[in-house]
Coordinates of N, CA and C in Angstrom, one line a residue:
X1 N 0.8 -1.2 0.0 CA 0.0 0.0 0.0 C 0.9 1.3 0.0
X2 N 2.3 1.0 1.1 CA 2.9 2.6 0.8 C 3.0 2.4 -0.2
X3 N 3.6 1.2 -1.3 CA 4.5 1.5 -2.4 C 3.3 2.3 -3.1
X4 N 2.4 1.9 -3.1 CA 1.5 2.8 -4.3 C 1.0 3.7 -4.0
X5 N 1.1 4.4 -2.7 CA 0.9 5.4 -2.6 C 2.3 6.4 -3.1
X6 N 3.3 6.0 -2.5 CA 4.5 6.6 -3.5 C 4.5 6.8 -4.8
X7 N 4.3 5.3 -5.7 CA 3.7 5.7 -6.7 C 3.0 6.8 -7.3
X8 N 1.9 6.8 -6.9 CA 1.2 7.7 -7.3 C 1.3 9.0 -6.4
X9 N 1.8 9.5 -5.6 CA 2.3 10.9 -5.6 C 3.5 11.4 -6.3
X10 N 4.3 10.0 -7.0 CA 5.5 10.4 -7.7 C 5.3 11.0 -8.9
X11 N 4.1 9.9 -9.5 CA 3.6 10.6 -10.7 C 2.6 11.6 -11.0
X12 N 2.3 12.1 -9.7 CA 1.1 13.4 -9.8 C 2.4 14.4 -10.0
X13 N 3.5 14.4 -8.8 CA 4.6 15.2 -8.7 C 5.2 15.6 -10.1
X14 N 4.8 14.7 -11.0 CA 5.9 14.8 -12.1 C 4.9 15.5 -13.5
X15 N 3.4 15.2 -13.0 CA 2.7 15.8 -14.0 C 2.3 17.7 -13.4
X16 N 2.6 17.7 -12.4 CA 2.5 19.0 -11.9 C 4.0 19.7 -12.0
X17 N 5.1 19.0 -12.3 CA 6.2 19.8 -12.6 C 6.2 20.2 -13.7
X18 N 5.5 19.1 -14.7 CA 5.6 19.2 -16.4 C 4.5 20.3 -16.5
X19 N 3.4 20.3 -16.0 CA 2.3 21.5 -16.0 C 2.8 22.7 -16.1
X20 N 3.9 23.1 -14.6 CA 4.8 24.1 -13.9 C 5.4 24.8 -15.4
X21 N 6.2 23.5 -16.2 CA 7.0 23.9 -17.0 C 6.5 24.2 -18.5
X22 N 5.1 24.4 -18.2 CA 4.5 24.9 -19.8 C 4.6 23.4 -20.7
X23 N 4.9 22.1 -20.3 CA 4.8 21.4 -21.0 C 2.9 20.9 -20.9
X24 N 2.9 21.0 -23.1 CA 1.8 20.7 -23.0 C 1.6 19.2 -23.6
X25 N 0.9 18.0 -23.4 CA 1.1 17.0 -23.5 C -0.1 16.8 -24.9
X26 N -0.2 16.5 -26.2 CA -1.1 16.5 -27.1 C -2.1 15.7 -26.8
X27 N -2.5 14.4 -26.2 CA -3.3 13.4 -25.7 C -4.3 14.3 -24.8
X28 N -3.0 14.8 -23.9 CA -4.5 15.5 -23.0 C -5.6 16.8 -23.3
X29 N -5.1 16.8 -24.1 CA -6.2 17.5 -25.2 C -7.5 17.1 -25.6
X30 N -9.0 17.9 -25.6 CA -9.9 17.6 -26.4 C -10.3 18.1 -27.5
X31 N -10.5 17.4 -28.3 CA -11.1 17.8 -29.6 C -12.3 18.7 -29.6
X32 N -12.6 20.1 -29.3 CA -13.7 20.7 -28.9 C -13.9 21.2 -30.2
X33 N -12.9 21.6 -31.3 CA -13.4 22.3 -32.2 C -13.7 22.0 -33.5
X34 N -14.1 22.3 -34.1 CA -14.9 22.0 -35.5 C -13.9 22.6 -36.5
X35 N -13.2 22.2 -37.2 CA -12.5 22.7 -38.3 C -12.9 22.2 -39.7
X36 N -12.8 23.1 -41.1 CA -13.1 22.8 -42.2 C -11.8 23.4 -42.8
X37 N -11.6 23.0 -44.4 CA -10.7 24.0 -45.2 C -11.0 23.6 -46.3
X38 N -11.4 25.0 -46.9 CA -11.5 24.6 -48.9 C -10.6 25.4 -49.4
X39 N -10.6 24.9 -50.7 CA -9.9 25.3 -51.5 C -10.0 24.6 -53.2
X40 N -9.4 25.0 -54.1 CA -9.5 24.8 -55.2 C -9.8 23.7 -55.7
X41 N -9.0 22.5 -54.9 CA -8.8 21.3 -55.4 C -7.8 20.9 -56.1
X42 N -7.5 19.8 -56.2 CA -6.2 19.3 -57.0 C -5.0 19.6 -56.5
X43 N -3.6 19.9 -57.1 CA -2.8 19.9 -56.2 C -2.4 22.0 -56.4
X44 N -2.2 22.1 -54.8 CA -2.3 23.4 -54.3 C -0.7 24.4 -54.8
X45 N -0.6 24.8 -55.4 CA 0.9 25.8 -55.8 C 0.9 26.4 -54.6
X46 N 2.5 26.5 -53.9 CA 3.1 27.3 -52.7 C 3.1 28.9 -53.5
X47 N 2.7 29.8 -52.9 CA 2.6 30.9 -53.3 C 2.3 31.7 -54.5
X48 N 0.5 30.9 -54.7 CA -0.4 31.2 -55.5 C -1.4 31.2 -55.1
X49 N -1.5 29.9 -54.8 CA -3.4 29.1 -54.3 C -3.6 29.6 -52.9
X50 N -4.9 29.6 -52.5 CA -5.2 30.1 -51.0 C -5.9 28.9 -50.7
X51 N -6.0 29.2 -49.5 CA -6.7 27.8 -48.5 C -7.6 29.0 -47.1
X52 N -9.0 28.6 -47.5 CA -9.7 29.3 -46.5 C -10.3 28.1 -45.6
X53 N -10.1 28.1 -44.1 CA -10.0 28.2 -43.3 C -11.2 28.4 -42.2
X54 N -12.3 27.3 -41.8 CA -13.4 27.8 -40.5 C -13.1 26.8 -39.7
X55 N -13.3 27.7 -38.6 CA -13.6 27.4 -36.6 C -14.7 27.3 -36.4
X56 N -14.8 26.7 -35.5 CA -15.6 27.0 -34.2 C -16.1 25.8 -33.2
X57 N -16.8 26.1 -32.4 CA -16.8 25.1 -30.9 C -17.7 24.2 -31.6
X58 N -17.0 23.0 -31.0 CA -18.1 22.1 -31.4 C -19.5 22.1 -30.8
X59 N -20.7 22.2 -31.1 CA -22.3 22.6 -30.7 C -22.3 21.1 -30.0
X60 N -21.5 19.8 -29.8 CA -22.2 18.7 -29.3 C -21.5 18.9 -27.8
X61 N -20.5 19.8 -27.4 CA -19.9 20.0 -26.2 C -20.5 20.9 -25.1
X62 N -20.4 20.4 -23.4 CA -21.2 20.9 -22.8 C -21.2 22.5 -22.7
X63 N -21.9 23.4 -22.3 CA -21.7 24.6 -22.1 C -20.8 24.9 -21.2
X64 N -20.3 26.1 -21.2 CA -18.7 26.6 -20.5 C -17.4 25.9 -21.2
X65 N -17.1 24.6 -22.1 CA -16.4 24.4 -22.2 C -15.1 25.1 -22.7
X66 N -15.5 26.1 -23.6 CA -14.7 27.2 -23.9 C -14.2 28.5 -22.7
X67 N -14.8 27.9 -21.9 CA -14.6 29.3 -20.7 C -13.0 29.8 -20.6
X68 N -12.3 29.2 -21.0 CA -10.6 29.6 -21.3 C -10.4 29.8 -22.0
X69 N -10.7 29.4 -23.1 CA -10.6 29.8 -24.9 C -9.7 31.5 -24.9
X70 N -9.0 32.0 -25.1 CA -9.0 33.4 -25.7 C -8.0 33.3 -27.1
X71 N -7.2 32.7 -27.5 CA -6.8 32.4 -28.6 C -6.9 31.3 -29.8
X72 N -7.1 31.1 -30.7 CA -7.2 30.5 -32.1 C -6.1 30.7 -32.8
X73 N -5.0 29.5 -32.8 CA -3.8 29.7 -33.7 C -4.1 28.3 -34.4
X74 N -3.8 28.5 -35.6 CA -4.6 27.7 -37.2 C -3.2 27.2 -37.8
X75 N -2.8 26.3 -37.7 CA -1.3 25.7 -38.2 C -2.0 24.8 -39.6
X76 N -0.7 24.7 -40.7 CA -0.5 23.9 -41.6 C 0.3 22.7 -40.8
X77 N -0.6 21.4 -40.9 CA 0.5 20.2 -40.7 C 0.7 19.0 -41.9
X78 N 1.4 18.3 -41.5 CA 2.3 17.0 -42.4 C 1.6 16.0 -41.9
X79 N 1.2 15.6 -42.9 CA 0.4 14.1 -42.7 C 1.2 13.1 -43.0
X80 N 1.1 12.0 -42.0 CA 2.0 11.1 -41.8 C 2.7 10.1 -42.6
X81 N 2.3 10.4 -43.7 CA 2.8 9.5 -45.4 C 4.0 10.8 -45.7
X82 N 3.8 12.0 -45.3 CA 5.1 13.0 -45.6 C 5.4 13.1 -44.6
X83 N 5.6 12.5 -43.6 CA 6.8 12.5 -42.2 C 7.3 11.5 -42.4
X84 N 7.0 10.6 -43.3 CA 8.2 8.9 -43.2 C 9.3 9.5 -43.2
X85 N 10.5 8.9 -43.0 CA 12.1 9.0 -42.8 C 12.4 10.6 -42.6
X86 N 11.6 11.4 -42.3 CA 11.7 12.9 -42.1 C 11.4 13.3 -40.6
X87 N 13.0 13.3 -39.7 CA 12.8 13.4 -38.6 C 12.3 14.8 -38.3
X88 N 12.7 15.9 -39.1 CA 12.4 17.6 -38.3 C 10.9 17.2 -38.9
X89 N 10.1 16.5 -39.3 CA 8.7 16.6 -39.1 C 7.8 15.8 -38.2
X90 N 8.6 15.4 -37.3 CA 8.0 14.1 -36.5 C 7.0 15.1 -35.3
X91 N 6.5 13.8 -35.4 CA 5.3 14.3 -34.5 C 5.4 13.6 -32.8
X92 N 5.4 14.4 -32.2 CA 5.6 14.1 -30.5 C 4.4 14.6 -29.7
X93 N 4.5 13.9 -28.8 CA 3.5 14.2 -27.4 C 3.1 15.3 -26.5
X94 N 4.8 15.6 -26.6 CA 5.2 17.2 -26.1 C 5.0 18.1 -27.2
X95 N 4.2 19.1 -27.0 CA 3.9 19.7 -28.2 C 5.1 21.2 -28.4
X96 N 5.7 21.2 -27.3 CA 6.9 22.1 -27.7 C 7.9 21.5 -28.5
X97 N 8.0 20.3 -28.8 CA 8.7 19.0 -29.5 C 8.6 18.6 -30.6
X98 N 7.4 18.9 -31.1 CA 6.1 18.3 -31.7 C 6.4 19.2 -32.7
X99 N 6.4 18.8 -34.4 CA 7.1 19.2 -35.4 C 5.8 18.9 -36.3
X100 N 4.9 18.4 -36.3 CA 3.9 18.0 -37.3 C 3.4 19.0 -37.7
X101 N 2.4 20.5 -37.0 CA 2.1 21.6 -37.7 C 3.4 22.5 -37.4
X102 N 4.3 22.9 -38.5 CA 5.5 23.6 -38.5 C 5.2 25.0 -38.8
X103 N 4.0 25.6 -39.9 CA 3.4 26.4 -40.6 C 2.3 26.8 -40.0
X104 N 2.5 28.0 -40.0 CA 1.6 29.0 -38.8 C 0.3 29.5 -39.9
X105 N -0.2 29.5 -39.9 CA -1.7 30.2 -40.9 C -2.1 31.7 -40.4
X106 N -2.9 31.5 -39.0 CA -3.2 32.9 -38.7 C -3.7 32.5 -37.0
X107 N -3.6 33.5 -36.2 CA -4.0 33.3 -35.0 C -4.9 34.1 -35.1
X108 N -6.2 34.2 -34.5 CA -7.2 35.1 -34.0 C -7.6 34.6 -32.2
X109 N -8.0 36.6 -31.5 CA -8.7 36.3 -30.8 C -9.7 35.3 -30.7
X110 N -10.4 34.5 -29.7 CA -11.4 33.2 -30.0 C -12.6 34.5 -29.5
X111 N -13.8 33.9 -30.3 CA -15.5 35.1 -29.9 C -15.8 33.5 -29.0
X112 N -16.4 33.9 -28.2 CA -17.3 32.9 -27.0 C -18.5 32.8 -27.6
X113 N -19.4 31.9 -27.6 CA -20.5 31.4 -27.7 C -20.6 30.6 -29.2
X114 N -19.8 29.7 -29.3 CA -19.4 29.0 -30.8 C -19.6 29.5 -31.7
X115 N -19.3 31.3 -32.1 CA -19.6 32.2 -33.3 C -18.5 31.2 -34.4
X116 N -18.7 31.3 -35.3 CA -18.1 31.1 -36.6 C -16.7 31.5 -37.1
X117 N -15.8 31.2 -37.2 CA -14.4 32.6 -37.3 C -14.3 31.7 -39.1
X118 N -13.5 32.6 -39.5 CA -13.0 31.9 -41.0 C -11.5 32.5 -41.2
X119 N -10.6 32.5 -42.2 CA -9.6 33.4 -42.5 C -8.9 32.3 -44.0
X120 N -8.6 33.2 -44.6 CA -8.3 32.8 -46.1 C -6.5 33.0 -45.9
X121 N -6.0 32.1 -46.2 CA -3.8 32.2 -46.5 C -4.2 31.4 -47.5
X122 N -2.8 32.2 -48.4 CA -2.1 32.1 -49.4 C -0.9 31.3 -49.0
X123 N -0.7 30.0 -49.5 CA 0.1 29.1 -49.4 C 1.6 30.1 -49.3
X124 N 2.1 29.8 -48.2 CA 3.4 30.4 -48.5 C 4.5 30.1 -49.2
X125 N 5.3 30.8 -49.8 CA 6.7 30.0 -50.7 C 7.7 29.1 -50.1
X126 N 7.5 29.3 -49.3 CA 8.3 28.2 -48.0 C 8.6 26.9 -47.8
X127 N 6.6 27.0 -48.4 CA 6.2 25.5 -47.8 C 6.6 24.4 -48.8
X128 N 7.6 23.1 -48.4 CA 7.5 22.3 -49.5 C 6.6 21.3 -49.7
X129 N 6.8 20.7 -51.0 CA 5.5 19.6 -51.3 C 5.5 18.5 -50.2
X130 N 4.5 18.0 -50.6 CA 3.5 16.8 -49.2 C 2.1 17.1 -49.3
X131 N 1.7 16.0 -48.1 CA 0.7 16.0 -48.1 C 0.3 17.1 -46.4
X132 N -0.9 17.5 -46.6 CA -1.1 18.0 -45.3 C -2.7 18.0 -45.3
X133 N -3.1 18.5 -43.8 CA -4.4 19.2 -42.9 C -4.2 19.8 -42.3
X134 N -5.0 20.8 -41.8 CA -5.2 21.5 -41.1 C -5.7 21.7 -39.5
X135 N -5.2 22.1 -38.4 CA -5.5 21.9 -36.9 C -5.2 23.3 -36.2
X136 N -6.7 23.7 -35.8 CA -6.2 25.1 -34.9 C -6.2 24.5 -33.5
X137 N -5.3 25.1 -32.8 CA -5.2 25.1 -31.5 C -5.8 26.1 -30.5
X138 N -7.0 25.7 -29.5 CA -7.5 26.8 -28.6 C -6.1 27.1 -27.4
X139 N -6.1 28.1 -27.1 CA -5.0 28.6 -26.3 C -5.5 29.7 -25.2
X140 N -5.2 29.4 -23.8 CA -5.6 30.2 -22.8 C -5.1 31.4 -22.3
X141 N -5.7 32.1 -21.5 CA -4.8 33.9 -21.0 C -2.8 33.0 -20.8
X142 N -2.5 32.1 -20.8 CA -1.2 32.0 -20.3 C -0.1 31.6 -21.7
X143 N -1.7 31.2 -23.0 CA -0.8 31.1 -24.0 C -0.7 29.5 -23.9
X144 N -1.2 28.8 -23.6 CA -0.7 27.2 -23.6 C -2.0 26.6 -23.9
X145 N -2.0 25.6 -25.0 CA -2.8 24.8 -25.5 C -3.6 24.3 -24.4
X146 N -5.5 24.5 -24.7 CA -6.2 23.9 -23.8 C -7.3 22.4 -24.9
X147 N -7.3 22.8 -26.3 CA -7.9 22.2 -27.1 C -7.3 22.1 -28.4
X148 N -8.0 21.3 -29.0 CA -8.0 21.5 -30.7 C -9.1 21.0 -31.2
X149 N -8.9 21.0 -33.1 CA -9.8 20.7 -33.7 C -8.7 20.6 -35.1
X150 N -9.4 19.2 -35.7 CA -8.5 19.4 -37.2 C -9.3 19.3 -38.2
X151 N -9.2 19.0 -39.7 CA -9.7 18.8 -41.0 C -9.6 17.6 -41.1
X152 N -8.4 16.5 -40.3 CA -8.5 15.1 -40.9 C -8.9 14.5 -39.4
X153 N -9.4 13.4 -40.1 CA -9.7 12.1 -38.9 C -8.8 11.8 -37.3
X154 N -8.9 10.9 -37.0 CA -7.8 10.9 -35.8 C -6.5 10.5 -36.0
X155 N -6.9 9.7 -36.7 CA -5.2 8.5 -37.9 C -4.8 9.5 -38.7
X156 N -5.3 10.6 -39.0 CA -4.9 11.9 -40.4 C -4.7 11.0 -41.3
X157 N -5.6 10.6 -41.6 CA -5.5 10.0 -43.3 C -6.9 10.5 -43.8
X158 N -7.1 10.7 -43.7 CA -8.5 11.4 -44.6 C -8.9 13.1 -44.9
X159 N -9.5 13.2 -45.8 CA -9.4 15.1 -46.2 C -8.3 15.6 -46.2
X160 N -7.5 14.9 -46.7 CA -5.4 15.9 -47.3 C -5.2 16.2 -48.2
X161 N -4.7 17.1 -48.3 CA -4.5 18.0 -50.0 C -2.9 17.8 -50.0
X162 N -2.8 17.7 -50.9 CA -1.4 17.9 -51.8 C -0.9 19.7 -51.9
X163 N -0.2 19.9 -51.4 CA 0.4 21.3 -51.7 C 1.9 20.7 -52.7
X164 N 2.2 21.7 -53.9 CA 3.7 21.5 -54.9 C 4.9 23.0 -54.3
X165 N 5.5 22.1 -53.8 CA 6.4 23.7 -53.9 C 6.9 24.5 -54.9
X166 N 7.3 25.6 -54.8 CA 8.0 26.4 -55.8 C 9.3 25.8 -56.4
X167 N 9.4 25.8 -57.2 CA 10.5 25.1 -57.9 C 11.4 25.6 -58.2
X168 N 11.9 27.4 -57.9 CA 13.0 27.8 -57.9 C 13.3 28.6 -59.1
X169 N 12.4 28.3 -60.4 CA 12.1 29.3 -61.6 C 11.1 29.5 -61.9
X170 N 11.2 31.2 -62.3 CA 9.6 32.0 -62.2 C 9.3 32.1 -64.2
X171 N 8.0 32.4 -64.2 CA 8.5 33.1 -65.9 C 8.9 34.1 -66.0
X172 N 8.7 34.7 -64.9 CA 9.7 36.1 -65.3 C 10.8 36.1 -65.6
X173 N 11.9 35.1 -64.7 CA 12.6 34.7 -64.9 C 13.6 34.3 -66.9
X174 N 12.6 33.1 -66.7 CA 12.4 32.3 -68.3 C 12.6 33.5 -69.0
X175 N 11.5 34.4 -69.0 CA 11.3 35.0 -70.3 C 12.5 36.2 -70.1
X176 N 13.4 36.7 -69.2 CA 14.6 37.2 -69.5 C 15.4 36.7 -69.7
X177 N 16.1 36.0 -69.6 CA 16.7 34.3 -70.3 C 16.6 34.3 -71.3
X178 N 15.2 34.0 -71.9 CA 15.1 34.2 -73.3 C 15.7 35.4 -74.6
X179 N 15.4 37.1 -73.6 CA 15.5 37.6 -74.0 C 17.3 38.2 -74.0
X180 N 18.0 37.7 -73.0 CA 19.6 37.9 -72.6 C 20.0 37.0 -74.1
X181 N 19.3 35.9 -73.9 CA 19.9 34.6 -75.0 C 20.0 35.5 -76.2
X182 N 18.7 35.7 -76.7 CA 18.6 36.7 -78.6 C 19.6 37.9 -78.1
X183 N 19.7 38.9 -77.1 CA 20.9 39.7 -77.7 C 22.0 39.5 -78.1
X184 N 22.2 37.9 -76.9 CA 23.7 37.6 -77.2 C 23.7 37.1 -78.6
X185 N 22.9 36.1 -79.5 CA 23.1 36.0 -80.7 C 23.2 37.6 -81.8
X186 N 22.2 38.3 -81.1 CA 21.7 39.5 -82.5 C 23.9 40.0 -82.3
X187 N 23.9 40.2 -80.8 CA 25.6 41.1 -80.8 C 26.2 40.8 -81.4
X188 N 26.3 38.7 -81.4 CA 27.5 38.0 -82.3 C 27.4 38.0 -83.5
X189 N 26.0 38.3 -83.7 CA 25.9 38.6 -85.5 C 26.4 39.7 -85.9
X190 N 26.0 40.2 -84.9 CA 26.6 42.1 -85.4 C 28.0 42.4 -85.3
X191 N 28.7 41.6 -84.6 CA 30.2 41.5 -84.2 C 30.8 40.7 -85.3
X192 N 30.6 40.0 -86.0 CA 31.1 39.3 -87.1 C 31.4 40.5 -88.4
X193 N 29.4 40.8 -88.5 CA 29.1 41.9 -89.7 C 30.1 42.8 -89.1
X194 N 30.3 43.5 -88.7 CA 31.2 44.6 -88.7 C 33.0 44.1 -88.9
X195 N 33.3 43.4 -88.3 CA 34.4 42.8 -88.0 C 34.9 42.4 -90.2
X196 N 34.0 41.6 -90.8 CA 34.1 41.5 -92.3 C 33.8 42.7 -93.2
X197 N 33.3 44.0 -92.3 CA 33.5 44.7 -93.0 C 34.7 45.6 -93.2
X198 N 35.0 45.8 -92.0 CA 36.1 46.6 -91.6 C 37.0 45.7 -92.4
X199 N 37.3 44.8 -92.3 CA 37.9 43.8 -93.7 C 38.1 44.2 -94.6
X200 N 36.8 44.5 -95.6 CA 36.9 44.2 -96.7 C 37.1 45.6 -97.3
X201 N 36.8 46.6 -95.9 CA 37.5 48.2 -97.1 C 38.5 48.5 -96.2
X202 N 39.3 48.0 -96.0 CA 40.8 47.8 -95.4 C 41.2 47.0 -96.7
X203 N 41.0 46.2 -97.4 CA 41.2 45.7 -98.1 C 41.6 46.0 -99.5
X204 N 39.7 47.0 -99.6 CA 39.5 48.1 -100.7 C 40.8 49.3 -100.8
X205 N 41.2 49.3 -99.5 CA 42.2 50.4 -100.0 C 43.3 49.8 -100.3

């Protein structure tokens, strides 16, 4: 009997240190919120396509559950088919640890009484291809996760979009390239023509 009482004050002790320390654990979390995301379809261009973005409480949860609520931070995450052998995207328990949503969207104040929030991002240039969804995190006056809500299932395999990253050349690019390319030929033509002529009346004299 002492032993388990030891026990178990050792491990209350150690969940109230991790508390102390802002560690937020993702399990003990509930899923209170309702998240959606549309967008175009097909696969999403990094710094073109937008992805809009709704909140809000879930209507089957008891009243007051939000009573902490004051922040709504909206992350892009990696769904688990684009975290294979990619450790900086791994996903952990400790959510200060925790590498799965890496890509911030938008935070808003949270409105109380399950109002509706929405917000529209433009894929950033940043982001590389994969697959992903979407998860806002409710966050309290101290800033530390009290909930969430995502776009995909519990396993994240269902509702993922494909985002393509940028590939490093624009057309703007291309089409000055093209156009550097034709001077250098029109110059070499012109550099020749001149060059045969200055020749030929050097010659003439």
């Amino acid at each position: 009997m002492a032993i388990n009482r030891f026990l178990f004050a050792s491990v209350f002790v150690c969940c109230l240190v991790a508390t102390c320390d802002g560690i937020v654990s993702f399990n003990s979390l509930k899923p209170t919120l309702t998240v959606t995301a549309t967008h175009k379809g097909g696969v999403l261009k990094a710094g073109v396509d937008n992805v809009t973005v709704t909140w809000m409480l879930d209507p089957s949860v008891p009243a007051g559950t939000d009573s902490s609520y004051k922040t709504i931070k909206v992350k892009l995450c990696y769904a688990p088919v684009s975290q294979v052998d990619r450790g900086w995207r791994k996903t952990k328990d400790d959510l200060s640890k925790d590498k799965t949503c890496s890509h911030k969207i938008v935070a808003k104040p949270y409105v109380a009484g399950g109002a509706v929030a929405t917000a529209t991002w433009t894929v950033q240039r940043d982001v590389p291809t994969a697959k992903y969804f979407v998860r806002a995190y409710a966050h309290d006056a101290a800033d530390m996760e009290v909930a969430y809500g995502q776009t995909t299932s519990a396993d994240k395999k269902t509702n993922l979009f494909d985002i393509e990253a940028v590939t490093g050349r624009h057309v703007s690019l291309d089409i000055a390239s093209v156009c550097f390319s034709a001077f250098s030929v029109v110059s070499l033509f012109g550099f020749f023509f001149l060059e045969r002529r200055k020749t030929k009346i050097a010659e003439a004299k």
